[in-house]
Coordinates of C-alpha atoms in Angstrom, one line a residue:
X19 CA 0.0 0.0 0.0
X20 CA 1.6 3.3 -0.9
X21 CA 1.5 5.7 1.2
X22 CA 0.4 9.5 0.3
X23 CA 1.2 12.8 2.2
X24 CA -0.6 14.6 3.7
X25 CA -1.1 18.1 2.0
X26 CA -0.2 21.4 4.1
X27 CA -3.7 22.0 4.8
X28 CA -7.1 20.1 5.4
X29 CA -8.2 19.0 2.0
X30 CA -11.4 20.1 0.8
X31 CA -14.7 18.0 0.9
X32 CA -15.9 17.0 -2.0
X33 CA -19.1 18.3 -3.6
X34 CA -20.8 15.3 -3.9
X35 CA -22.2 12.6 -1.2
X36 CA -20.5 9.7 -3.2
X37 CA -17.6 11.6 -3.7
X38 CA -16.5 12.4 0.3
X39 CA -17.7 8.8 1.0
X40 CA -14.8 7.1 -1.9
X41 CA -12.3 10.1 -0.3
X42 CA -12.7 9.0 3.0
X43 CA -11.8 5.4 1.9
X44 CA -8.9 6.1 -0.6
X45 CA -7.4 8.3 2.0
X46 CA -7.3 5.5 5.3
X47 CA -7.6 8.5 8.0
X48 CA -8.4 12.6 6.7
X49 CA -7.3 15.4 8.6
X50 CA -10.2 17.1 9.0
X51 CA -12.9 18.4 11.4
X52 CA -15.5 15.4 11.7
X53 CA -18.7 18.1 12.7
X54 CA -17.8 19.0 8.9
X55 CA -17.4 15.6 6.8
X56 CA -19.7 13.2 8.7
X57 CA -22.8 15.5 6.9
X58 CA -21.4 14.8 4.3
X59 CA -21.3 10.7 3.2
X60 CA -24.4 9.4 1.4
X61 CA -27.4 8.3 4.0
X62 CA -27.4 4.9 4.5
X63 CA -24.0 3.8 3.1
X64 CA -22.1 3.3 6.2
X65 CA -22.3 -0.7 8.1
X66 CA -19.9 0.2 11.3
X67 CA -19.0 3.6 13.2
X68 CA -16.6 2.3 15.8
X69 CA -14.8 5.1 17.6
X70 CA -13.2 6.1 20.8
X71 CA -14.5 9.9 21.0
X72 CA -12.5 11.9 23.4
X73 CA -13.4 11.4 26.8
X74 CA -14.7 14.1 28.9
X75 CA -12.2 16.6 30.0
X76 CA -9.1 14.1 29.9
X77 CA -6.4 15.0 27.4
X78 CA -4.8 17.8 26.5
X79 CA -5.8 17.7 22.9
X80 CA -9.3 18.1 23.8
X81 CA -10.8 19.6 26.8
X82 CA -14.6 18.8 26.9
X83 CA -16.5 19.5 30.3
X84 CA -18.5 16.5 31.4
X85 CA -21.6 18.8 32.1
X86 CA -21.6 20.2 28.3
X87 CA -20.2 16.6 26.6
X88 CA -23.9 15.7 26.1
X89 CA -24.0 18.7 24.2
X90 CA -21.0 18.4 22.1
X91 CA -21.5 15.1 20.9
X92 CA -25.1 14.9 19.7
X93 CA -24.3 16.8 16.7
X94 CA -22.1 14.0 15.8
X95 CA -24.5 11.6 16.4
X96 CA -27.1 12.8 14.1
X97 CA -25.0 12.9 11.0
X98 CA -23.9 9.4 12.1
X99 CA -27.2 8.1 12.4
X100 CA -28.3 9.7 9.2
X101 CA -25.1 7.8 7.4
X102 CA -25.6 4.7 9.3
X103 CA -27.6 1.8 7.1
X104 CA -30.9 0.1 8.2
X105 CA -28.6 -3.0 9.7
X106 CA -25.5 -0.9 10.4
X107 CA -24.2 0.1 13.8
X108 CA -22.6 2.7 16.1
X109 CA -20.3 1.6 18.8
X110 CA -18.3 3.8 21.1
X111 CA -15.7 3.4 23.6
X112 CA -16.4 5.5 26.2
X113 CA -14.3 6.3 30.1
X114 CA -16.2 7.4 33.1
X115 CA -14.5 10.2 35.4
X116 CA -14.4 11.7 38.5
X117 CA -15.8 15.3 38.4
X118 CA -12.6 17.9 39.2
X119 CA -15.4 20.9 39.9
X120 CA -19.1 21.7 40.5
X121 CA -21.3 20.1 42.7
X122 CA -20.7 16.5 41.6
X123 CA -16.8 17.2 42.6
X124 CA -15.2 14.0 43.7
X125 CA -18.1 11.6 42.7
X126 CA -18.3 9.6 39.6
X127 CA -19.9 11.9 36.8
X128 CA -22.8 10.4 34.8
X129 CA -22.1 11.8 31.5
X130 CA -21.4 8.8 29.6
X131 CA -24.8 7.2 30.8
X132 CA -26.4 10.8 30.0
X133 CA -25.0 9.9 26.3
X134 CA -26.8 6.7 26.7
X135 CA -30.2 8.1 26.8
X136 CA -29.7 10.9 25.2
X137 CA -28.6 8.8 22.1
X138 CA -31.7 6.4 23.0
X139 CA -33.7 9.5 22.5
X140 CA -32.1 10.4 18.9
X141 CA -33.9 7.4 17.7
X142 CA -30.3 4.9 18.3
X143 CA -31.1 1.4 19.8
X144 CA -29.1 0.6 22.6
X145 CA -28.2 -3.0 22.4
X146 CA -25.6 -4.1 24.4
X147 CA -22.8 -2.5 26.5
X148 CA -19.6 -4.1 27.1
X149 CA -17.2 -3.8 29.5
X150 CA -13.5 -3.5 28.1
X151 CA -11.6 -4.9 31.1
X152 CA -7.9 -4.2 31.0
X153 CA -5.4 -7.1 32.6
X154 CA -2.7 -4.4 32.8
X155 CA -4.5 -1.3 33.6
X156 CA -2.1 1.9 34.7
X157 CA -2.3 2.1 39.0
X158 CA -3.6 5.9 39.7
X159 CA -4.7 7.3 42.7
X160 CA -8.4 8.6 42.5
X161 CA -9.0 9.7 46.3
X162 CA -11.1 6.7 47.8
X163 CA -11.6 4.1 45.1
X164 CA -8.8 1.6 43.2
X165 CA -7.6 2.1 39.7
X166 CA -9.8 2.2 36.9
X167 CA -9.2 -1.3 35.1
X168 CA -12.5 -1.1 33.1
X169 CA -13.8 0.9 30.3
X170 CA -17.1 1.1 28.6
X171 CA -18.7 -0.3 25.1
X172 CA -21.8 0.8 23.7
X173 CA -23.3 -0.9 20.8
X174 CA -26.2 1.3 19.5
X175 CA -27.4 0.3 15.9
X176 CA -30.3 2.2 14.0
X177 CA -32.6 -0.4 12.7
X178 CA -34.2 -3.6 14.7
X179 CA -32.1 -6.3 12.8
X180 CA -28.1 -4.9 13.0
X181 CA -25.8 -7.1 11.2
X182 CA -24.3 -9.2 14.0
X183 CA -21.8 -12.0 13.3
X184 CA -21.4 -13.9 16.8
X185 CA -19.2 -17.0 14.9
X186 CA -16.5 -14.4 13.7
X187 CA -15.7 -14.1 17.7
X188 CA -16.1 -17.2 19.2
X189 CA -13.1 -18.0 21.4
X190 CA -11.2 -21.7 21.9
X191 CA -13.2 -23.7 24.4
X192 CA -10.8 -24.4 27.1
X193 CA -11.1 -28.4 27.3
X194 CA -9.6 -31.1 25.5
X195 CA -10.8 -31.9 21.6
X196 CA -11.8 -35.3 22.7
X197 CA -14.4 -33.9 25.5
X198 CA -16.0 -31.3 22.6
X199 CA -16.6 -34.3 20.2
X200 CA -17.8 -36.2 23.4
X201 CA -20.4 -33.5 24.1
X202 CA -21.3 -33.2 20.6
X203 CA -22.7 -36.8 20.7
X204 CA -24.6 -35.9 23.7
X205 CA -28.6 -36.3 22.8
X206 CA -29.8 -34.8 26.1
X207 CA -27.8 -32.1 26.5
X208 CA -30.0 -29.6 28.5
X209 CA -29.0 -29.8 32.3
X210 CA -31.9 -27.9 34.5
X211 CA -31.0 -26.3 37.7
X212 CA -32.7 -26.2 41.0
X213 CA -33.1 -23.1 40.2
X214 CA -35.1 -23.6 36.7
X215 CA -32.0 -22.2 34.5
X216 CA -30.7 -24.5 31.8
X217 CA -28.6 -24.7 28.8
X218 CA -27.9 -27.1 25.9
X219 CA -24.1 -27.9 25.7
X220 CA -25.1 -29.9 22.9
X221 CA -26.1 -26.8 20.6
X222 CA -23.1 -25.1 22.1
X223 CA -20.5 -26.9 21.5
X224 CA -21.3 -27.5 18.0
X225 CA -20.7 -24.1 17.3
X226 CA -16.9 -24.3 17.4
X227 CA -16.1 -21.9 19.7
X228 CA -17.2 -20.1 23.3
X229 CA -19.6 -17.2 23.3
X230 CA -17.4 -14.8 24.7
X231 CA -19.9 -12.8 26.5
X232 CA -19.9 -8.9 27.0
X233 CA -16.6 -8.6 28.9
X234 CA -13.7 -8.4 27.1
X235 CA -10.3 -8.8 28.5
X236 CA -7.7 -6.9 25.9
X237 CA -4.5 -5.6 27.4
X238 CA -3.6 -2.0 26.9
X239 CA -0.8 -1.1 24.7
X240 CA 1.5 1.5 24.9
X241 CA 3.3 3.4 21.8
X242 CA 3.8 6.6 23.0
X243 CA 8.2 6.8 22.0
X244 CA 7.5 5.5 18.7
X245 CA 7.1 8.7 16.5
X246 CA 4.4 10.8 16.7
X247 CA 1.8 8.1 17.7
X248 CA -1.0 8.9 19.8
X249 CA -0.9 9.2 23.9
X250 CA -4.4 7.8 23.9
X251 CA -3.7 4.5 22.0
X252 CA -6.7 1.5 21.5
X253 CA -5.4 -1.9 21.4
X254 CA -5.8 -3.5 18.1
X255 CA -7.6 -6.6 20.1
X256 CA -10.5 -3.9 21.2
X257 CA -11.1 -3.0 17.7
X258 CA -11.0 -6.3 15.8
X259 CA -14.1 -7.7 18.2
X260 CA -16.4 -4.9 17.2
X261 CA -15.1 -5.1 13.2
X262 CA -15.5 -8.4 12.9
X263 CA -18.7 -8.9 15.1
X264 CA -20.2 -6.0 13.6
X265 CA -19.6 -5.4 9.7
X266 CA -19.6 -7.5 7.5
X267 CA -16.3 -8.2 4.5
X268 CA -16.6 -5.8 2.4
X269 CA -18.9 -3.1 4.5
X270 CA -17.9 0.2 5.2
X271 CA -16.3 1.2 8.0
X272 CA -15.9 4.4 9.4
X273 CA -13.7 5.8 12.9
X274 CA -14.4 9.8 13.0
X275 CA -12.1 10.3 15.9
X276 CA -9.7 7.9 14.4
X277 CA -6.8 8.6 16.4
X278 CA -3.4 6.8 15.6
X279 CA -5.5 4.5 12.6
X280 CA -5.9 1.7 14.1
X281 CA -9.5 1.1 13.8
X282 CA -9.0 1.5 9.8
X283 CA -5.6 -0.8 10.0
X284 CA -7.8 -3.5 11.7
X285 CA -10.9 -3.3 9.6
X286 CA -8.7 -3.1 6.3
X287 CA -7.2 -5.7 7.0
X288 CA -10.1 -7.9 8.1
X289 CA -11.4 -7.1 4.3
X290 CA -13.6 -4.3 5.1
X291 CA -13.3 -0.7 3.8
X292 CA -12.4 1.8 6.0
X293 CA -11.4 5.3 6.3
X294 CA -11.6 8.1 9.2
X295 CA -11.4 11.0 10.2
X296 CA -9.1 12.8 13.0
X297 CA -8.7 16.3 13.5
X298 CA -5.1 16.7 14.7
X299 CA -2.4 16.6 12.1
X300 CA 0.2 14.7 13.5
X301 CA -2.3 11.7 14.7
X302 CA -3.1 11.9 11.3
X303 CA -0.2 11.6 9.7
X304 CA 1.3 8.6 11.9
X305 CA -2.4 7.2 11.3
X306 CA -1.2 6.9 7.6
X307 CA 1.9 5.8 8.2
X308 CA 0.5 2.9 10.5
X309 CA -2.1 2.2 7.7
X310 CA 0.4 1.8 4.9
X311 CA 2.5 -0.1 7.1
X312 CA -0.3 -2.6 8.2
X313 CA 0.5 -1.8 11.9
X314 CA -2.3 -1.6 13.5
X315 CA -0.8 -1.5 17.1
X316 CA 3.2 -1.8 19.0
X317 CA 2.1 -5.4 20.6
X318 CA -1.1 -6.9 19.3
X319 CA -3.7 -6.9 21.5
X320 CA -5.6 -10.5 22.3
X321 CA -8.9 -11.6 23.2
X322 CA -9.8 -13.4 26.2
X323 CA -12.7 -15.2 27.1
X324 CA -14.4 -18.4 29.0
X325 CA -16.4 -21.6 27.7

């Protein structure tokens, strides 16, 4: 893949819908404003929006008050839902905080779960939230609490039937080969519980692989020395659930706070076309780098899950 530079300034949109859509995906990740371009892609033409949007009053780069980030992201949502097809989806990565000021100073802040329902109220369908647990999470001291070792998923997707691919993330059931044929064999397979729960192994285990449920264990990464890469990395693990899960090959997938690239690295390489969008120039720029260099992350992330 050959790798273009970026011009001096922002490139201009393209006058027509079909046009900035085929930009966005020649180019891997724009520079450019996303409250401009994400008008601008055809409606219905896009099968995955999987970002990590700046989180509320946390990096440099972006200072966003929880109390207005309600506010400031709704905007974006509308042009995404617009863009989004009838079985395409909208997933965001999303950190809680502790509130520095105001009344709420010292106590969780409910922003993201304001997002929630304000995006319910857009006309999104919440379907799921995830918990992104991280093995190796960075120790801090936040007054009376322990370190933040979680993060949260939302899947929202705009029609009643999202494309949803639970095979493409199965996980390795952890027993032997010879106990899965054994339990494929298995006629009665339903075990009931005192307590009136029961499951079909038999059903299961056909399937090839575990469900791997709503928490996902990836390990952070950390690429901060290597060039100009970003100081809010996502591990490539993160990103390849949600791609796979959630677009199909050949679907369009779209990151409009793309970051250092490595949502379009993933899903590029996974067979889906993807392009994004990221406001500062020098993420931008390492974005394409990474993205012409199939490099999606400094250690790959993994996926971890139980049977």
């Amino acid at each position: 893949m050959q790798l273009h530079a970026l011009p001096t300034l922002q490139p201009p949109i393209p006058t027509t819908s079909e046009k900035a859509l085929d930009f966005l995906l020649s180019e891997g990740v724009t520079w450019g404003d996303s409250s401009q371009w994400l008008t601008k892609p055809p409606a219905k033409s896009v099968d995955l929006f999987f970002t990590s949007p700046p989180y509320a009053d946390q990096r440099a780069y972006s200072r966003i008050h929880p109390d207005r980030y309600v506010e400031w992201f709704l905007p974006f949502a509308r042009a995404m839902y617009d863009a989004t097809k009838d079985s395409g989806s909208l997933v965001i990565n999303i950190k809680n905080r502790v509130a520095k000021d105001g009344p709420l100073r010292g106590q969780r802040h409910p922003y993201v779960f304001q997002l929630v329902i304000a995006l319910q109220n857009m006309g999104w369908r919440w379907i799921e939230e995830y918990i992104w647990q991280k093995p190796n999470a960075i120790p801090g001291k936040f007054g009376p609490r322990t370190k933040d070792a979680f993060e949260h998923v939302f899947h929202f997707a705009r029609g009643a039937k999202p494309h949803f691919d639970l095979n493409a993330v199965r996980v390795p059931y952890r027993t032997t080969p010879e106990e899965i044929e054994r339990r494929k064999l298995d006629t009665n397979g339903r075990r009931t519980t005192k307590a009136g729960f029961g499951r079909d192994r038999v059903s299961t285990y056909r399937h090839g692989g575990a469900d791997p449920g709503n928490v996902i264990a990836v390990s952070q990464t950390y690429n901060q020395h290597r060039g100009v890469a970003h100081t809010a990395p996502m591990p490539e693990g993160l990103a390849e659930f949600f791609v796979k899960a959630m677009s199909p090959v050949g679907g369009v997938v779209i990151d409009p706070f793309a970051g250092g690239g490595t949502t379009a690295v993933v899903a590029r390489r996974h067979g889906r076309r993807a392009g994004g969008l990221e406001l500062h120039e020098e993420f931008a720029v390492e974005a394409r780098r990474r993205i012409a260099a199939d490099e999606a992350h400094d250690t790959p992330g993994s996926l971890a899950g139980a049977s």
